[in-house]
Tab-separated table of C-alpha atoms in Angstrom:
chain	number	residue	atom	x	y	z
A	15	UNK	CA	17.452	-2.026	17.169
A	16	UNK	CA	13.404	-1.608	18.723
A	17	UNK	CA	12.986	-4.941	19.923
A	18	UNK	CA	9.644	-3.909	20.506
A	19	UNK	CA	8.725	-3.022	16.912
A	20	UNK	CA	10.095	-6.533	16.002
A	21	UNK	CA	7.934	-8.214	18.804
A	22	UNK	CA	4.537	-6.562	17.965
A	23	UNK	CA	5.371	-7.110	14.000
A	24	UNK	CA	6.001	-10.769	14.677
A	25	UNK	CA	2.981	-11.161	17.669
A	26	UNK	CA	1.090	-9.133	14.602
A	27	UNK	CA	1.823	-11.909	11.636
A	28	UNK	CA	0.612	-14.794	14.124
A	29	UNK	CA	-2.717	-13.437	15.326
A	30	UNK	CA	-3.530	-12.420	11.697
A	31	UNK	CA	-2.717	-15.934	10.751
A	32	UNK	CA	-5.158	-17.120	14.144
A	33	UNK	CA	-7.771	-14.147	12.806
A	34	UNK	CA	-7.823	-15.543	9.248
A	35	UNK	CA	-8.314	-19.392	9.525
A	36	UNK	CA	-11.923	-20.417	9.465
A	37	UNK	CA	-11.898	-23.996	11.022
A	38	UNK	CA	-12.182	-22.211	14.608
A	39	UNK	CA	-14.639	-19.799	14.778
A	40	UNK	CA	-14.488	-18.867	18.192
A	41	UNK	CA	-10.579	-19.184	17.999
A	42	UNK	CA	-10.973	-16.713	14.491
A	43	UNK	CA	-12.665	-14.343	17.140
A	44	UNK	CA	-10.479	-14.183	19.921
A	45	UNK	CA	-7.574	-14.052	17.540
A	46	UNK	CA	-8.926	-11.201	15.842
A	47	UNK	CA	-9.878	-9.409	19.389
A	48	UNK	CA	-6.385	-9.893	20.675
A	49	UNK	CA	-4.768	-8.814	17.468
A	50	UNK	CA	-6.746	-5.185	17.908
A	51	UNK	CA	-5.975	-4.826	21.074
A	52	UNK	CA	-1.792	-5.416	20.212
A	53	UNK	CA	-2.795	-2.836	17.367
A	54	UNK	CA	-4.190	-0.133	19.736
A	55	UNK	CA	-1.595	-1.136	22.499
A	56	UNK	CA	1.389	-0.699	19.581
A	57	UNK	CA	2.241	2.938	19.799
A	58	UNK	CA	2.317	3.189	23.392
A	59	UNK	CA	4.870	-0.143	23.603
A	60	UNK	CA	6.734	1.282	20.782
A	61	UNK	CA	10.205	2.994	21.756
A	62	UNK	CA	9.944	4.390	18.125
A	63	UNK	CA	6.752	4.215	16.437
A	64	UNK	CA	7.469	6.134	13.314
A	65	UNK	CA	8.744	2.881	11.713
A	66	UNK	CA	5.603	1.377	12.786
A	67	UNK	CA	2.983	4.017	10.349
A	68	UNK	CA	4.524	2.725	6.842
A	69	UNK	CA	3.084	-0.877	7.798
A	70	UNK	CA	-0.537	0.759	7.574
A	71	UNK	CA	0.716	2.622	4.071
A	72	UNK	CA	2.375	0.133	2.250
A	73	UNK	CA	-0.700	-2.134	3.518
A	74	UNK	CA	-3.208	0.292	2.406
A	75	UNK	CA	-1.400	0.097	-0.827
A	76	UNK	CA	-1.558	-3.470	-1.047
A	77	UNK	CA	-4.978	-3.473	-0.473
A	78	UNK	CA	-5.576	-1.494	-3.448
A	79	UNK	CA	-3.851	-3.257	-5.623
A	80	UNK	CA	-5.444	-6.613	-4.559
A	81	UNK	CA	-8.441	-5.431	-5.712
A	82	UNK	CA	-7.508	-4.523	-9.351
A	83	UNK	CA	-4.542	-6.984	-9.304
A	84	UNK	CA	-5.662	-9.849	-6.922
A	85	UNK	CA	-9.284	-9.934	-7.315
A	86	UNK	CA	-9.555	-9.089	-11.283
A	87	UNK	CA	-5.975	-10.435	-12.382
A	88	UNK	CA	-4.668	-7.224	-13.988
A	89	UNK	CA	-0.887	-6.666	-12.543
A	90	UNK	CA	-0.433	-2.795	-12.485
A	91	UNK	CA	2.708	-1.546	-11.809
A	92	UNK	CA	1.739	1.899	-11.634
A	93	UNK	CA	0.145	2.327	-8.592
A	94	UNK	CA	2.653	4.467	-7.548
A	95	UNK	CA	1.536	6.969	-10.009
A	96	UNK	CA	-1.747	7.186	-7.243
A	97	UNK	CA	0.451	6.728	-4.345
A	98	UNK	CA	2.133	10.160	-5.405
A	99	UNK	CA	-1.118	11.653	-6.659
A	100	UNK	CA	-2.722	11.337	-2.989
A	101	UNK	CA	0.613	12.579	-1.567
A	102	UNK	CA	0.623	16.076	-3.669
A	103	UNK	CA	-2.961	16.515	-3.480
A	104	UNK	CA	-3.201	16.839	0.595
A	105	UNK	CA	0.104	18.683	0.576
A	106	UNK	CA	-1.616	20.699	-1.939
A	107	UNK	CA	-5.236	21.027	-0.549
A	108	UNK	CA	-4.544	20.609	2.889
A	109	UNK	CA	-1.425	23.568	3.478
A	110	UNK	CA	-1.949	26.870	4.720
A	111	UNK	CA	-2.136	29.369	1.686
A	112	UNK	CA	0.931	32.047	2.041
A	113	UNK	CA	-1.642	35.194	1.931
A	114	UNK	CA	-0.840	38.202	1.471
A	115	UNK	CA	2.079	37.272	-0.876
A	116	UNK	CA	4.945	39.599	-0.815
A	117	UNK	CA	5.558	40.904	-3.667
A	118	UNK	CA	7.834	39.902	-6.660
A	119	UNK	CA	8.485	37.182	-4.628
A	120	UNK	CA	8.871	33.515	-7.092
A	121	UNK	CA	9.514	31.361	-3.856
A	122	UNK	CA	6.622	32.247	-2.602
A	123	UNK	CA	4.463	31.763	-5.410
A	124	UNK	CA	5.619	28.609	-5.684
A	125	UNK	CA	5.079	27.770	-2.577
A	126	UNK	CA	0.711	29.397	-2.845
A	127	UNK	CA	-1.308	26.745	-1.624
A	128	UNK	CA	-5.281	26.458	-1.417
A	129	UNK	CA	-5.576	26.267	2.279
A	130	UNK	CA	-8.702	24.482	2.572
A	131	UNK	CA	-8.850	21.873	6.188
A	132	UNK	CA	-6.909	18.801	6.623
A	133	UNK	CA	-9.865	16.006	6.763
A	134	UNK	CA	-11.641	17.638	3.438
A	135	UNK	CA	-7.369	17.298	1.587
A	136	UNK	CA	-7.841	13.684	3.038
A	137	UNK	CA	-10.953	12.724	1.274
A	138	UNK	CA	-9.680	14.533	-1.885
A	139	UNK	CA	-6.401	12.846	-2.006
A	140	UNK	CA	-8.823	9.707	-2.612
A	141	UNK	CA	-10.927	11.766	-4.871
A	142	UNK	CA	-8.886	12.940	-7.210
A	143	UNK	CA	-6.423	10.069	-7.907
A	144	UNK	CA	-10.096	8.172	-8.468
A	145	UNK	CA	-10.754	10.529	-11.038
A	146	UNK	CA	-7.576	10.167	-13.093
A	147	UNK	CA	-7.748	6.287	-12.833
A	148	UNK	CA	-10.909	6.788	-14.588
A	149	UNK	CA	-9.709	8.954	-17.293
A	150	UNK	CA	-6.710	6.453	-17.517
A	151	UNK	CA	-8.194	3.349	-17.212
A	152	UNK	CA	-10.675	3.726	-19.907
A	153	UNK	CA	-7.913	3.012	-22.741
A	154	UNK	CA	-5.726	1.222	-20.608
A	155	UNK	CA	-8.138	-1.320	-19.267
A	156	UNK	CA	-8.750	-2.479	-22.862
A	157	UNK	CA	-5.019	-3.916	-22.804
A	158	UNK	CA	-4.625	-7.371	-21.373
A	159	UNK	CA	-1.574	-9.345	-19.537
A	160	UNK	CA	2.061	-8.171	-20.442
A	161	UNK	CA	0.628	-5.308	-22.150
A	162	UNK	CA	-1.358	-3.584	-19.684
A	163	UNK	CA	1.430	-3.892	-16.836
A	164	UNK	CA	3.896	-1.881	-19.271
A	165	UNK	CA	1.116	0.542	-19.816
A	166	UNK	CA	0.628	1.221	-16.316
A	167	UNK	CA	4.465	1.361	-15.847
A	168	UNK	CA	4.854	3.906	-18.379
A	169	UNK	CA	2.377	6.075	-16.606
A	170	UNK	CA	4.169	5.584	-13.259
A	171	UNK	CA	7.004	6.763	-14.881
A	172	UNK	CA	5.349	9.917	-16.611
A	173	UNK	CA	3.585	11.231	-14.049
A	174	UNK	CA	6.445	12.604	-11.836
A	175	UNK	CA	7.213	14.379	-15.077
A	176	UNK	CA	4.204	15.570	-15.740
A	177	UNK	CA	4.128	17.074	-12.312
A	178	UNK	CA	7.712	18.519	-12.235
A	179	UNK	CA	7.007	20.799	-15.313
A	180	UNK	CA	3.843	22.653	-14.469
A	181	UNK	CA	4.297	25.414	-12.383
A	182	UNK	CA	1.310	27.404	-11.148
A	183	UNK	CA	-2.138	27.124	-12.198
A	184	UNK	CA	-5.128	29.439	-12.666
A	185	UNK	CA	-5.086	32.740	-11.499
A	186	UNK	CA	-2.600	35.632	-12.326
A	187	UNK	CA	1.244	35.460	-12.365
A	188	UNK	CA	1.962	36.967	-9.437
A	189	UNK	CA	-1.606	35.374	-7.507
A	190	UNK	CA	-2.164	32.285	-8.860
A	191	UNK	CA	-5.019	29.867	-8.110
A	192	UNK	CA	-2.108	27.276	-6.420
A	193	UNK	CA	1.137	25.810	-7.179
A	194	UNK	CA	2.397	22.561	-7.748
A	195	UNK	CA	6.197	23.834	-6.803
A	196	UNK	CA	7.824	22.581	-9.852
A	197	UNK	CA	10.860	20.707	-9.246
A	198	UNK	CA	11.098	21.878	-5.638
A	199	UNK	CA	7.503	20.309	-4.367
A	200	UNK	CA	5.224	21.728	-1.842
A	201	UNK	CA	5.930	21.513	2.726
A	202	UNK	CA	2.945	20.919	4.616
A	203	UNK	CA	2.757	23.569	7.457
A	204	UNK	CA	-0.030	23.462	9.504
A	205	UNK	CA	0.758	20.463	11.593
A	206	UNK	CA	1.426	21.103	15.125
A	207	UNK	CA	4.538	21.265	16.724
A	208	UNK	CA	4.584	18.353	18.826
A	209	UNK	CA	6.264	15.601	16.671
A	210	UNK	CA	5.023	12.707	19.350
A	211	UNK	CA	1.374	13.633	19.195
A	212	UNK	CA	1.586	13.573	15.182
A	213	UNK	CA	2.885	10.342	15.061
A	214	UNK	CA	0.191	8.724	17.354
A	215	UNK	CA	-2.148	10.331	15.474
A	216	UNK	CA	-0.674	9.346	12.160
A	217	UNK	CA	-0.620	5.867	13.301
A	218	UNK	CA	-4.783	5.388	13.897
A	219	UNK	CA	-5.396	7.201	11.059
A	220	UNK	CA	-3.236	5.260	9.553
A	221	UNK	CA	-4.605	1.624	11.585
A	222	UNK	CA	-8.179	2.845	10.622
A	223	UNK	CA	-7.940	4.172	7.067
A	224	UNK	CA	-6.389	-0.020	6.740
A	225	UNK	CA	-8.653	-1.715	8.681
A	226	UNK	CA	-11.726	-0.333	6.607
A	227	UNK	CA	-10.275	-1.078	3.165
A	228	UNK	CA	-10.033	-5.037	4.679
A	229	UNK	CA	-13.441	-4.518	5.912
A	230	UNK	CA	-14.087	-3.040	2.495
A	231	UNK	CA	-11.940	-5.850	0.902
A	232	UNK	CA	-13.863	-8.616	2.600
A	233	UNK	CA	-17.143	-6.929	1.387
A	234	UNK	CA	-16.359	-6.701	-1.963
A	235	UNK	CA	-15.173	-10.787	-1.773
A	236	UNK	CA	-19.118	-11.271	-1.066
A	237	UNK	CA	-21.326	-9.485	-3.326
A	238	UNK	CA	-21.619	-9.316	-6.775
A	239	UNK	CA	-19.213	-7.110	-7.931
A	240	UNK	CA	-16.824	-9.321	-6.383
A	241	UNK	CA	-17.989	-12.274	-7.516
A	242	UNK	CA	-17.654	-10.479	-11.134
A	243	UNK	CA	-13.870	-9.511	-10.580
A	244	UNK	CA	-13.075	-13.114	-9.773
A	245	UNK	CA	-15.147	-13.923	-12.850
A	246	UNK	CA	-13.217	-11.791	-15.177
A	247	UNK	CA	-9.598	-12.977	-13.308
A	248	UNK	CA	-10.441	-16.907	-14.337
A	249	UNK	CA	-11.815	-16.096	-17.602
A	250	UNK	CA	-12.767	-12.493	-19.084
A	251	UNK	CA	-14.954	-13.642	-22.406
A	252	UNK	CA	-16.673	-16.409	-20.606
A	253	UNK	CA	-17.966	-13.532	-17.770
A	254	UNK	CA	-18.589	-11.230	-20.392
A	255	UNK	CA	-21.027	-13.769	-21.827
A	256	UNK	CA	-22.117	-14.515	-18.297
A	257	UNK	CA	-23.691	-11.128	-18.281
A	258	UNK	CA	-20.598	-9.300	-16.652
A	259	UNK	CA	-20.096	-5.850	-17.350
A	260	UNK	CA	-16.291	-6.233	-17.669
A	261	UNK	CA	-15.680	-2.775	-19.199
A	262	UNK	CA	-17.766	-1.440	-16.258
A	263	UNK	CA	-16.421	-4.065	-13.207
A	264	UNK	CA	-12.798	-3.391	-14.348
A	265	UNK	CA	-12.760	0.437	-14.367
A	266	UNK	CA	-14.767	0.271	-11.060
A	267	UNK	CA	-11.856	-1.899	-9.588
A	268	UNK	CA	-8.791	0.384	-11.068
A	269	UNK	CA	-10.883	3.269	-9.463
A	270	UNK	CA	-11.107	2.240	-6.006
A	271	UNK	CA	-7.244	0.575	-6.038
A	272	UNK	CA	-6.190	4.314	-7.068
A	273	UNK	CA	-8.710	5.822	-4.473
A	274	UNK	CA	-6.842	3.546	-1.421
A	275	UNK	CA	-3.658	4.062	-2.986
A	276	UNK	CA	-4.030	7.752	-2.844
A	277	UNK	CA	-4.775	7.056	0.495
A	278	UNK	CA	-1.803	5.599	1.086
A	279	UNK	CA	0.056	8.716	-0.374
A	280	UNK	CA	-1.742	10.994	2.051
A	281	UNK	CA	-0.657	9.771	4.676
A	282	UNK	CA	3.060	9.083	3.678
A	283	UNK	CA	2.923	13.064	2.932
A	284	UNK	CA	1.662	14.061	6.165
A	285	UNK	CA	4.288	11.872	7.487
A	286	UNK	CA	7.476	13.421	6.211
A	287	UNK	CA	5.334	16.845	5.542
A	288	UNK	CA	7.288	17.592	2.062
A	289	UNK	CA	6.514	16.080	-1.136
A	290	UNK	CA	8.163	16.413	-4.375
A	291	UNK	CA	8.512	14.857	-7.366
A	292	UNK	CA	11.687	13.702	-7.171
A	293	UNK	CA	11.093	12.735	-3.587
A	294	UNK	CA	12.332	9.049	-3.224
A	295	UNK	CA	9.261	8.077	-1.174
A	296	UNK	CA	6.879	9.974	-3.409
A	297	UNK	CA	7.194	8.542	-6.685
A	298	UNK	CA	10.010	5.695	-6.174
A	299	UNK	CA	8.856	3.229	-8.452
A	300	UNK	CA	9.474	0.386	-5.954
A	301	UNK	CA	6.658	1.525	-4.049
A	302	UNK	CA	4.650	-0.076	-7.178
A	303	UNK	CA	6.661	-3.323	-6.649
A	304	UNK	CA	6.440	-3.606	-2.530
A	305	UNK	CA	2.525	-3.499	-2.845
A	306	UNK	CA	2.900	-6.271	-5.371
A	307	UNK	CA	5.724	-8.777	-2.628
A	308	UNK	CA	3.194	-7.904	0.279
A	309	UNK	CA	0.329	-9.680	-1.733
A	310	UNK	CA	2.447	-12.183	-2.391
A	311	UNK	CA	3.675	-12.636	0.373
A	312	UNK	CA	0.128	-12.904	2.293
A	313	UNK	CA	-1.704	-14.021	-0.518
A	314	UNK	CA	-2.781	-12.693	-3.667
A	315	UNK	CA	-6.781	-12.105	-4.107
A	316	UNK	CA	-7.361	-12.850	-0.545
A	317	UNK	CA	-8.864	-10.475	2.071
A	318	UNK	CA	-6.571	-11.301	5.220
A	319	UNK	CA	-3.490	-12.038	2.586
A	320	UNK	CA	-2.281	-7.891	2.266
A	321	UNK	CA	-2.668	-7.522	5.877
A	322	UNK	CA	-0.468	-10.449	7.295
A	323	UNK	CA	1.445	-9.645	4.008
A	324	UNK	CA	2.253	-5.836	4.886
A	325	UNK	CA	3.780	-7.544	8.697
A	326	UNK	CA	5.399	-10.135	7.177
A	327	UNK	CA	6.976	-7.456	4.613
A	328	UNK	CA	7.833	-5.072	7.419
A	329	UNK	CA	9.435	-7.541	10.118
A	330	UNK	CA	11.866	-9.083	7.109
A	331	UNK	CA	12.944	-5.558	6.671
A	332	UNK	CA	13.078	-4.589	10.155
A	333	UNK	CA	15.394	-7.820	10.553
A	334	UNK	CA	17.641	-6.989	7.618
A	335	UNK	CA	18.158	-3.706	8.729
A	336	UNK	CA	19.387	-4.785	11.864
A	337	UNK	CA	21.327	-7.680	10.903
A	338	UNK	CA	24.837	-5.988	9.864
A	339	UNK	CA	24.569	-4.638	13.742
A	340	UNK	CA	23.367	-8.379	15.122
A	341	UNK	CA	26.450	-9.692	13.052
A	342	UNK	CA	28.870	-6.467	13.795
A	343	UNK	CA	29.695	-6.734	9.698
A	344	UNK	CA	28.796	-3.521	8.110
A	345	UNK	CA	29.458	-5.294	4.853
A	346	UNK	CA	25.877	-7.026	5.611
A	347	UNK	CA	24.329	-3.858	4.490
A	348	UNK	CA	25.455	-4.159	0.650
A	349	UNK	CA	23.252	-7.978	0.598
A	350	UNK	CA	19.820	-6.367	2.076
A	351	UNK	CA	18.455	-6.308	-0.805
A	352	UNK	CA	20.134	-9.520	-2.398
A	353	UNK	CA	19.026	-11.256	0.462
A	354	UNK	CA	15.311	-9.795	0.406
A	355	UNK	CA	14.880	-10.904	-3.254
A	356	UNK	CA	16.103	-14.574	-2.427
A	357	UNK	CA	13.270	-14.418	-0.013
A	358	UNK	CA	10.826	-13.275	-1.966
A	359	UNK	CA	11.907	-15.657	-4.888
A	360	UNK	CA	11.398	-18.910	-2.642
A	361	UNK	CA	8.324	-17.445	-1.414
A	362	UNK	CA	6.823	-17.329	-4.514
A	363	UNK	CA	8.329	-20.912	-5.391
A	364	UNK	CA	7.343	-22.893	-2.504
A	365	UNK	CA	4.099	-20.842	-1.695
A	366	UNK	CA	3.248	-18.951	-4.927
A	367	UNK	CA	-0.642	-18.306	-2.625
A	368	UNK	CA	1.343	-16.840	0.122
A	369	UNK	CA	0.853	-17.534	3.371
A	370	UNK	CA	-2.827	-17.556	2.808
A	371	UNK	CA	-2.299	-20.897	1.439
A	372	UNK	CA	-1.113	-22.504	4.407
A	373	UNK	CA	-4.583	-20.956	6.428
A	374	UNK	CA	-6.558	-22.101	4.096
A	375	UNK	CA	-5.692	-25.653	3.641
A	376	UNK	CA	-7.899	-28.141	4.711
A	377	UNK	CA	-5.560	-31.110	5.902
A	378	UNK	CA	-2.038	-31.138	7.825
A	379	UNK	CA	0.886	-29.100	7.180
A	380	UNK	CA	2.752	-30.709	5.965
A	381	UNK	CA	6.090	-30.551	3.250
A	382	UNK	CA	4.058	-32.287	0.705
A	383	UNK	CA	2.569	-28.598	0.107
A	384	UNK	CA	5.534	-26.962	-0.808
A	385	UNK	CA	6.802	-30.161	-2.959
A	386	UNK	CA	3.182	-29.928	-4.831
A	387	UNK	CA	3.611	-26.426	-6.102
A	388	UNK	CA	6.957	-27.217	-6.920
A	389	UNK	CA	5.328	-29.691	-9.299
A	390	UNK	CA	2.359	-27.078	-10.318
A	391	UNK	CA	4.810	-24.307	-11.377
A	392	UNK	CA	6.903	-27.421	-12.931
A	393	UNK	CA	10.115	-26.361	-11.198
């Protein structure tokens, strides 16, 4: 058990909460200034800070999705189709090319690379999973509601295929232009030895690649391609007639979801250093469904709501992985999950706006909040 982890997750969850409300400025302020200086403080109080880098992922994730999902009200659920994109193409970009090859030598070929540096893989593993949202989204953002979150499902599900059965490409068969490693998947090698220094380093790039898709978040709440998103969310034909570009504003937002959620992939990669596409954390469609819970969670088309969502997320897990040892009953492990789901169930019962909703309301807290959405989702 890190007690440590568990304090600076749950420290984390109230100064975003402090950060977030807007009745206080000057508290809002100092919240927000304490809460970076935990951040920056984290992986040198941290005992083990590798659990502390998939907090920036899955958030980064969550960002993403709020902006396609929260902000224009079109639930993908294959955003771990990007996630896995971002993952393969820094591997793939980013990896030392095997040169000379030896000859007749398949492992090897499979394992050819294109070598270029590590911060130019970075940008492209936001690139590229941009680009194929666009090719994608053109079709698929003409589908609405149930239909377009099956769509995107079915092409979280496909593209681990897709990937698995192509082999090398461009090139000649025994020097090909790179390789996607087929079933096996591509190892990152260039990373230095020291496993420490990685994960500190991980971990800002990680705290900074989140922080500026919130800042990026809470710019896009307050200009007009915002203010068209939330448009098409409440009502798409009445912004359409508005003068929204929907066709336009909606591709725009599945674009820069994929971009952040390639991100997001990157980073996992450099992470555990070997992708593939039967690698759990690659392509596990659950991935899709934990962005989804975190913006829940924190609140869904809010800018603060997938960060306090993403510590909220990570401190129930980091409790429910310790609880069988809390409890000495290693028959706790089997009801994780169960027990996560009930969570996540009331959650969404009592405060369907996450915890965003309890910021953001203008009198007392009091029970007659939860007892009023009870009544709104006519429970």
């Amino acid at each position: 058990m890190n007690i440590p982890n568990l304090f600076i997750m749950a420290v984390a969850i109230m100064l975003s909460i402090v950060a977030s409300q807007r009745k206080n400025k000057m508290l809002g302020f100092a919240g927000l200034g304490v809460l970076a200086l935990l951040l920056v403080a984290a992986p040198f109080i941290s005992e083990n800070k590798a659990p502390l880098i998939p907090i920036f992922i899955l958030g980064l994730g969550a960002v993403g999705w709020n902006i396609i999902g929260g902000y224009t009200g079109y639930a993908a659920f294959g955003q771990v189709a990007f996630y896995g994109l971002g993952a393969y193409t820094v591997v793939l970009f980013g990896s030392k090319s095997r040169t000379p090859l030896p000859a007749n030598s398949l492992s090897s070929i499979q394992d050819q690379t294109i070598g270029w540096s590590l911060p130019i893989a970075f940008i492209l593993a936001a690139v590229i999973p941009a680009i194929i949202a666009l090719l994608i989204g053109l079709p698929v953002l003409k589908l609405k509601g149930h239909y377009f979150a099956i769509a995107t499902l079915g092409i979280a599900v496909a593209t681990p295929q897709v990937i698995a059965n192509i082999g090398c490409i461009g090139g000649t068969d025994q020097n090909p232009g790179f390789c996607l490693g087929l079933g096996t998947g591509l190892t990152m090698r260039p990373l230095p030895d020291d496993k420490e220094a990685n994960l500190t380093q991980l971990y800002f790039l990680g705290l900074i690649a989140m922080t500026l898709a919130v800042f990026l978040l809470w710019y896009i709440s307050r200009n007009k391609f915002g203010y068209g998103l939330f448009a098409i969310r409440e009502n798409e034909e009445a912004a359409s007639v508005m003068g929204v570009n929907t066709a336009l504003f909606k591709n725009a937002a599945f674009v820069l979801a994929a971009a952040l959620t390639g991100l997001a992939g990157a980073i996992q990669a450099m992470l555990q250093i070997q992708v593939a596409p039967n690698e759990d954390s690659i392509f596990n469609t659950s991935t899709s469904l934990y962005v989804i819970v975190i913006c829940l969670l924190g609140g869904v088309g809010t800018v603060w709501g997938p960060f306090i969502g993403t510590f909220i997320f990570a401190f129930i897990r980091e409790v429910l992985e310790n609880m069988p040892k809390w409890f000495n009953n290693k028959g706790l492990i089997e009801w994780r999950d169960v027990i996560f789901g009930l969570i996540v169930v009331l959650m969404v019962l009592f405060l369907p706006k996450g915890i965003m909703q309890l910021v953001g309301n203008k009198g007392r807290f009091t029970w007659k909040i939860f007892l009023r959405n009870i009544r709104e989702n006519s429970i």
